[in-house]
Amino acid sequence: MIRNFQELVENGDERAREICLKVATAGIERVLPEKIIKRHVRIEGNRLIVRTSSYDLRNFRRIFVVGGGKASSTMASVLYEILGDKIERGVIVDTTVREIPKVECVRGTHPIPGEGGMEGAKKIIELLKEADEDDLVICLISGGGSALLPLPVPPITLEEKKKVTDLLLRCGATINEINAVRKHISLIKGGQLARAAYPATVITLLISDVIGDPLDVIASGPTAPDASTFEDAVNVLKKYEIWNEVPNSVRERLEKGLRGEIPETPKEGDEVFRKVNNVILSNNLEALIGAAEKAKELGMNVLVLSSMIEGESREVGIAHAGILREVVKSGIPLKRPAVIISGGETTVTVKGSGKGGRAMEFVLGAIEKMRGVDNIAVLCMGTDGIDGPTDAAGAIADGKSYERAEKMGLSIEEYLKENNSYEFFRKLNDLIFTGPTGTNVSDIRVMVAL
Amino acid sequence: MIRNFQELVENGDERAREICLKVATAGIERVLPEKIIKRHVRIEGNRLIVRTSSYDLRNFRRIFVVGGGKASSTMASVLYEILGDKIERGVIVDTTVREIPKVECVRGTHPIPGEGGMEGAKKIIELLKEADEDDLVICLISGGGSALLPLPVPPITLEEKKKVTDLLLRCGATINEINAVRKHISLIKGGQLARAAYPATVITLLISDVIGDPLDVIASGPTAPDASTFEDAVNVLKKYEIWNEVPNSVRERLEKGLRGEIPETPKEGDEVFRKVNNVILSNNLEALIGAAEKAKELGMNVLVLSSMIEGESREVGIAHAGILREVVKSGIPLKRPAVIISGGETTVTVKGSGKGGRAMEFVLGAIEKMRGVDNIAVLCMGTDGIDGPTDAAGAIADGKSYERAEKMGLSIEEYLKENNSYEFFRKLNDLIFTGPTGTNVSDIRVMVAL
């Protein structure tokens, strides 16, 4: 999976790096959508088994497949292997397309939503109009689904919707606040896809890229109850004093909603969810567990720290290095040879004009604290193989990285200041290249002390 | 030890808070200087035993006691209990003074060095001039010793020395860079105290408040070899372009040093260290282990994470909360009822004009991520009982803190922006008050999930 594996190993403390890379790879392999679908979805006689749920296929006249996300084309393709021509028809939207019998695969864009995705989303809603009480809709959702399935309520245009998101991002609104607004101007998000599918039976298979696997946040919850209201949406825009800046069409829709002239997003207990089953097929923790098993296989003592690590990347990097140093110094919290694994998704507050991603900046933050320590390595990569707006998945470093950088005249401080982690690790030849992995369950971090 | 213990317990999830507070208290109690000295220093017949070292007291004509730091008066007082009138004479500098037979206790100031400390430092050097080949000098060093023992080389004045430190702090120099300069204009720091004591035998007893216990950093290493040079000191001032701004007296001394006209700080292998024994008596990890034992006693599953956690307080708070949430969600890395303990020292980049400390800001950073989770609590406190420029030791929070703050109209975001953690927790009645504990081994953090 890692294209430059050997080069990365030879670039410093070989054994520590090798273990780091192998362990991370095993983690990502565990959550490749192909394996996830095959592990959790199968046919037994007339029954479709999805994790712990079971459906008698004889109850359904037709099966429709819809969905979106950066793993959705692979998910659909493997689902076709399982269900074959039992699938009547389908539409999914992904960044990479492939030929799948019965299922139309539309190319969308991520992270900026585009016309392609909107066309696909429209086709999905059209298809779901056909779905009836005796039909089964299998909805395939994975990370990126929110950007890949944009469908603003007419007359709101995609451009207008993007403008609202931009305004919210710029004024520092939280993701929950942004979603409260977006769900109320969408025909997909906030349970609206479930409404479109009603009264069909819906099984939504989710690969979660969100910490804690909240159904209403993953891909903005197309088949999950929405807790936010039109009032919330309006309050967010007023709180940040951008109510007068958003396009007229948006303001008009929200005002109509406030007056009760259009229906709310479907809430918990709503009839449209009666036959909806949201199933988390995989998540970040599963990748960490896959990584941990590999580490044990390699004879390491292993600690899985958490799949829910958040915070500013570079600072979390410093804190993680502090854990590794204690292992080296005192064998706490576990004795060497040790592997510590964590997941979740850190953030980068961009202040400079460099190039980088949250995974690389995590590693860059850790380097100074690892300085001079032998036989250790730290890695962080996006499980999707794409860290930020770069072509690399992440980066690796060891106790020699600091000195190597110094000799090359690279100031870590400067590269951090410019958020230029990509260039830093490019010069050190420590960028990890995988290409898109086809899955997306946030980040994986591996620390090794031999 | 915690004055408002009962109030803090009743302020939220009672059992989780109670355990949090008890565990942290036990950690600090483990490293009170009184207990540390009694645990590690004793007389057996004619021998003085210091941890694993042993000295025949008949070899020494006189014993002198010197030192500085926020635990030094307690250390000296207990040392007198052990050695009694075997002590010939002594001088120590602390922020709190007490009557100790044979040992003069001088009041100094922290964190800003003052005339009091300088007078004390002068007396120490005077005393050490007396110390001869057949004398023993016991040097008591603890956190704060650097500010409490200022002694610039004449003609440099204390004001001039402070000006240099200010300039360095303002231009963002690292602590290593600042120390390189300070050690080269001091008569105490950077091994100079050892030089003054030479040719006496020196035992330095240290309570470490620095991550990793580096001898040359704790109290600026009065009896430790210095790795930095006059050249380093000059380069630092030139790098930050403040060479022309530092007082003439400082520039002249450093130039003389560059020309080899005055001796360097003593280096590794120097004759002055031949009879010096630096003994770390206690550190942050010991507090964590004390805390862990208490937690086990209370029936908890325990993980000691690291005594070397650094990073921006609020971000480390977010990351720590991510570990706690995983415990609650999946029993990883340990099953409930669980206690996770960490130490070290985080930092606060002050941008606002509020009041607070690194411990409080850690907890403030964690609150949002703990929102709505029952039966958890998070605490952070300075083991010295003084968090930043406040009268509180730290703060505690639980899963209800977010809602409580919201109801009171307090915006966490705003309080973080203003670095106003003290006021936030004051309003929530969640500040921890201990008064000065008499010890100082950085911070302790305790997280509980029942």
Coordinates of C-alpha atoms in Angstrom, one line a residue, chain B residues 43-350:
Chain B
I43 CA 21.8 8.6 59.1
E44 CA 23.1 5.1 59.8
G45 CA 25.8 5.2 62.4
N46 CA 28.5 7.4 60.9
R47 CA 27.1 7.2 57.5
L48 CA 24.8 9.6 55.6
I49 CA 22.7 7.7 53.2
V50 CA 21.2 9.6 50.2
R51 CA 19.2 7.3 48.0
T52 CA 21.8 4.9 46.7
S53 CA 24.8 7.0 47.8
S54 CA 26.5 6.7 51.1
Y55 CA 29.0 9.1 52.8
D56 CA 31.2 8.6 55.9
L57 CA 30.5 11.7 57.9
R58 CA 33.9 11.2 59.8
N59 CA 35.5 12.3 56.5
F60 CA 34.1 15.8 56.9
R61 CA 35.1 18.5 59.2
R62 CA 32.0 20.6 58.7
I63 CA 28.7 20.4 56.9
F64 CA 27.3 23.5 55.1
V65 CA 23.7 23.7 53.8
V66 CA 22.8 26.0 50.9
G67 CA 20.1 26.1 48.3
G68 CA 17.1 27.7 46.8
G69 CA 13.6 26.9 45.4
K70 CA 10.0 26.8 46.5
A71 CA 10.6 23.7 48.6
S72 CA 14.0 24.6 50.0
S73 CA 12.9 25.9 53.4
T74 CA 11.0 22.7 54.1
M75 CA 13.9 20.6 52.8
A76 CA 16.3 22.4 55.0
S77 CA 14.1 22.1 58.0
V78 CA 13.7 18.4 57.7
L79 CA 17.4 18.0 56.9
Y80 CA 18.1 19.7 60.2
E81 CA 15.8 17.1 61.9
I82 CA 18.1 14.5 60.5
L83 CA 21.5 16.1 60.8
G84 CA 20.9 18.4 63.8
D85 CA 23.9 20.3 64.9
K86 CA 26.2 18.4 62.6
I87 CA 25.2 21.2 60.3
E88 CA 27.8 24.0 60.8
R89 CA 25.9 26.7 59.0
G90 CA 23.7 27.3 56.0
V91 CA 21.8 29.8 53.8
I92 CA 18.8 29.0 51.7
V93 CA 16.4 31.2 49.7
D94 CA 12.7 30.5 49.5
T95 CA 9.4 32.4 49.0
T96 CA 8.3 31.4 52.5
V97 CA 10.7 31.5 55.4
R98 CA 10.9 29.6 58.6
E99 CA 13.1 29.4 61.7
I100 CA 15.7 26.7 61.2
P101 CA 18.5 26.3 63.7
K102 CA 21.9 26.8 62.0
V103 CA 20.4 27.6 58.6
E104 CA 19.5 31.2 57.6
C105 CA 16.3 31.3 55.6
V106 CA 16.2 34.3 53.3
R107 CA 13.0 35.4 51.6
G108 CA 13.2 35.7 47.8
T109 CA 10.7 36.4 45.1
H110 CA 9.2 34.3 42.3
P111 CA 8.7 34.3 39.4
I112 CA 10.4 37.8 39.2
P113 CA 13.8 37.7 40.8
G114 CA 14.4 40.5 43.4
E115 CA 16.9 42.0 45.8
G116 CA 16.0 39.6 48.6
G117 CA 17.0 36.6 46.6
M118 CA 20.1 38.3 45.4
E119 CA 21.2 39.1 48.9
G120 CA 20.6 35.4 49.8
A121 CA 22.6 34.2 46.8
K122 CA 25.5 36.5 47.8
K123 CA 25.5 35.0 51.3
I124 CA 25.6 31.5 49.8
I125 CA 28.6 32.3 47.7
E126 CA 30.3 34.0 50.7
L127 CA 29.6 30.9 52.8
L128 CA 31.0 28.6 50.1
K129 CA 34.2 30.5 50.0
E130 CA 34.8 29.1 53.4
A131 CA 34.1 25.5 52.4
D132 CA 37.3 23.6 52.1
E133 CA 38.5 20.2 50.8
D134 CA 37.4 18.5 54.0
D135 CA 34.0 20.0 54.2
L136 CA 30.6 18.7 52.9
V137 CA 28.2 21.1 51.1
I138 CA 24.6 19.9 50.9
C139 CA 22.8 21.9 48.2
L140 CA 19.0 21.8 48.3
I141 CA 17.4 22.7 44.9
S142 CA 13.8 22.8 43.8
G143 CA 11.6 24.4 41.3
G144 CA 11.8 28.2 41.3
G145 CA 15.5 28.1 42.3
S146 CA 16.5 30.0 39.2
A147 CA 14.4 33.1 40.1
L148 CA 15.1 32.8 43.8
L149 CA 18.9 32.7 43.4
P150 CA 19.8 35.6 41.0
L151 CA 23.4 36.7 41.2
P152 CA 24.6 38.5 38.1
V153 CA 28.4 38.9 37.8
P154 CA 29.3 42.5 38.8
P155 CA 29.2 45.1 37.4
I156 CA 26.0 43.7 35.8
T157 CA 23.1 44.7 38.0
L158 CA 19.9 42.8 38.8
E159 CA 17.9 45.3 36.7
E160 CA 20.2 44.8 33.8
K161 CA 20.0 41.1 34.0
K162 CA 16.2 41.2 34.2
K163 CA 16.3 43.4 31.1
V164 CA 18.1 40.8 29.2
T165 CA 15.7 38.1 30.2
D166 CA 12.8 40.4 29.2
L167 CA 14.2 41.0 25.8
L168 CA 14.8 37.3 25.2
L169 CA 11.3 36.4 26.3
R170 CA 9.7 39.1 24.2
C171 CA 11.5 37.9 21.0
G172 CA 10.4 34.4 21.5
A173 CA 13.7 32.8 22.4
T174 CA 13.5 29.2 23.7
I175 CA 14.2 28.3 27.3
N176 CA 17.5 26.8 26.2
E177 CA 18.5 29.9 24.4
I178 CA 17.6 32.1 27.4
N179 CA 19.6 29.9 29.7
A180 CA 22.6 30.0 27.5
V181 CA 22.7 33.7 28.0
R182 CA 21.8 33.8 31.7
K183 CA 24.3 31.2 32.7
H184 CA 27.1 33.3 31.2
I185 CA 26.3 36.4 33.3
S186 CA 25.6 34.6 36.6
L187 CA 27.7 33.5 39.6
I188 CA 25.4 30.7 40.5
K189 CA 23.8 29.2 37.4
G190 CA 25.4 26.8 34.9
G191 CA 27.6 25.0 37.4
Q192 CA 29.0 28.2 39.0
L193 CA 27.7 27.2 42.4
A194 CA 29.8 24.0 42.2
R195 CA 32.8 26.1 41.2
A196 CA 32.3 28.3 44.3
A197 CA 32.0 25.2 46.5
Y198 CA 35.1 23.6 45.1
P199 CA 37.2 21.8 46.5
A200 CA 34.5 20.7 49.1
T201 CA 32.4 17.6 48.5
V202 CA 28.9 18.5 47.2
I203 CA 25.7 16.6 47.4
T204 CA 22.9 18.3 45.6
L205 CA 19.4 17.1 46.4
L206 CA 17.0 18.0 43.7
I207 CA 13.2 18.0 43.5
S208 CA 12.7 18.3 39.8
D209 CA 10.0 20.6 38.3
V210 CA 11.4 20.1 34.7
I211 CA 10.3 17.4 32.3
G212 CA 12.8 14.7 32.0
D213 CA 14.7 15.9 35.0
P214 CA 17.7 17.5 33.1
L215 CA 20.3 18.6 35.8
D216 CA 21.4 21.6 33.8
V217 CA 17.9 23.0 33.5
I218 CA 16.4 22.5 37.0
A219 CA 17.1 25.9 38.7
S220 CA 19.4 26.5 35.8
G221 CA 21.8 23.8 37.0
P222 CA 23.9 25.4 39.8
T223 CA 25.9 22.3 40.3
A224 CA 25.6 20.7 36.8
P225 CA 28.0 20.9 33.9
D226 CA 26.9 23.5 31.3
A227 CA 26.9 22.5 27.6
S228 CA 26.5 26.1 26.4
T229 CA 29.3 28.6 25.6
F230 CA 29.9 32.3 25.5
E231 CA 29.7 31.9 21.8
D232 CA 26.2 30.4 22.0
A233 CA 25.2 33.3 24.3
V234 CA 26.4 35.9 21.8
N235 CA 24.8 34.0 18.9
V236 CA 21.4 34.0 20.6
L237 CA 21.5 37.7 21.1
K238 CA 22.6 38.3 17.6
K239 CA 20.1 35.8 16.1
Y240 CA 17.2 37.8 17.7
E241 CA 18.8 41.1 16.8
I242 CA 18.9 42.3 20.3
W243 CA 22.7 42.4 20.7
N244 CA 22.7 46.2 20.5
E245 CA 19.8 46.5 22.9
V246 CA 21.3 44.6 25.9
P247 CA 23.0 46.6 28.6
N248 CA 26.7 47.5 28.0
S249 CA 27.8 45.6 31.0
V250 CA 26.3 42.4 29.6
R251 CA 27.8 42.9 26.2
E252 CA 31.2 43.6 27.6
R253 CA 31.2 40.4 29.7
L254 CA 30.2 38.3 26.8
E255 CA 32.8 39.8 24.6
K256 CA 35.5 39.2 27.3
G257 CA 34.3 35.6 27.4
L258 CA 34.5 35.3 23.6
R259 CA 38.1 36.5 23.8
G260 CA 38.9 34.0 26.5
E261 CA 39.7 36.6 29.1
I262 CA 37.3 35.1 31.7
P263 CA 36.7 31.4 32.3
E264 CA 33.9 29.5 30.7
T265 CA 31.1 28.0 32.8
P266 CA 32.4 24.6 34.0
K267 CA 31.9 21.8 31.5
E268 CA 31.3 18.0 31.7
G269 CA 34.5 16.4 33.1
D270 CA 35.7 19.7 34.7
E271 CA 37.6 19.3 38.0
V272 CA 35.0 21.2 39.9
F273 CA 32.5 18.4 39.4
R274 CA 34.9 15.6 40.6
K275 CA 33.3 15.5 44.1
V276 CA 29.8 16.7 43.1
N277 CA 26.9 14.2 43.3
N278 CA 23.6 15.5 41.9
V279 CA 20.7 13.3 43.2
I280 CA 17.2 13.7 41.9
L281 CA 15.1 13.0 45.0
S282 CA 11.7 13.3 43.5
N283 CA 9.9 14.3 40.4
N284 CA 6.6 14.5 38.6
L285 CA 6.5 10.8 37.9
E286 CA 6.7 10.0 41.6
A287 CA 3.6 12.1 42.2
L288 CA 1.8 10.3 39.4
I289 CA 2.7 7.0 40.9
G290 CA 1.4 8.1 44.3
A291 CA -1.8 9.1 42.7
A292 CA -2.1 5.8 40.9
E293 CA -1.7 3.9 44.1
K294 CA -4.5 5.8 45.7
A295 CA -6.7 5.2 42.6
K296 CA -6.0 1.4 42.9
E297 CA -6.9 1.6 46.6
L298 CA -10.2 3.1 45.6
G299 CA -10.9 0.1 43.3
M300 CA -10.2 1.9 40.0
N301 CA -8.5 0.6 36.9
V302 CA -5.5 2.9 36.4
L303 CA -3.4 4.1 33.6
V304 CA -0.4 6.4 34.2
L305 CA 0.0 8.0 30.8
S306 CA 3.1 10.1 31.0
S307 CA 4.9 12.6 33.3
M308 CA 6.3 14.3 30.2
I309 CA 3.2 15.9 28.6
E310 CA 3.8 19.2 27.0
G311 CA 1.9 21.4 24.5
E312 CA -0.6 24.2 24.5
S313 CA -2.8 23.7 27.5
R314 CA -6.2 23.9 25.9
E315 CA -5.3 21.6 23.1
V316 CA -3.8 19.0 25.4
G317 CA -7.1 19.3 27.3
I318 CA -9.0 18.5 24.1
A319 CA -6.7 15.5 23.4
H320 CA -7.0 14.2 27.0
A321 CA -10.8 14.4 26.8
G322 CA -10.6 12.3 23.7
I323 CA -8.9 9.6 25.7
L324 CA -11.5 9.8 28.4
R325 CA -14.3 9.6 25.9
E326 CA -12.9 6.4 24.4
V327 CA -12.8 4.8 27.9
V328 CA -16.5 5.7 28.3
K329 CA -17.4 4.5 24.8
S330 CA -15.5 1.3 24.3
G331 CA -13.4 0.6 27.5
I332 CA -10.2 1.4 25.6
P333 CA -7.4 1.8 26.7
L334 CA -8.9 0.6 30.0
K335 CA -12.3 -0.5 31.4
R336 CA -14.4 1.5 33.8
P337 CA -14.2 2.4 36.6
A338 CA -11.1 4.0 35.3
V339 CA -8.6 6.7 36.3
I340 CA -6.1 8.1 33.9
I341 CA -3.2 10.1 35.3
S342 CA -0.8 12.4 33.5
G343 CA 1.8 15.0 34.4
G344 CA 4.4 17.3 33.0
E345 CA 3.8 20.9 32.2
T346 CA 1.8 22.4 29.4
T347 CA 2.0 26.0 28.3
V348 CA -0.3 28.9 27.6
T349 CA 0.2 31.3 24.8
V350 CA -1.3 34.4 26.3

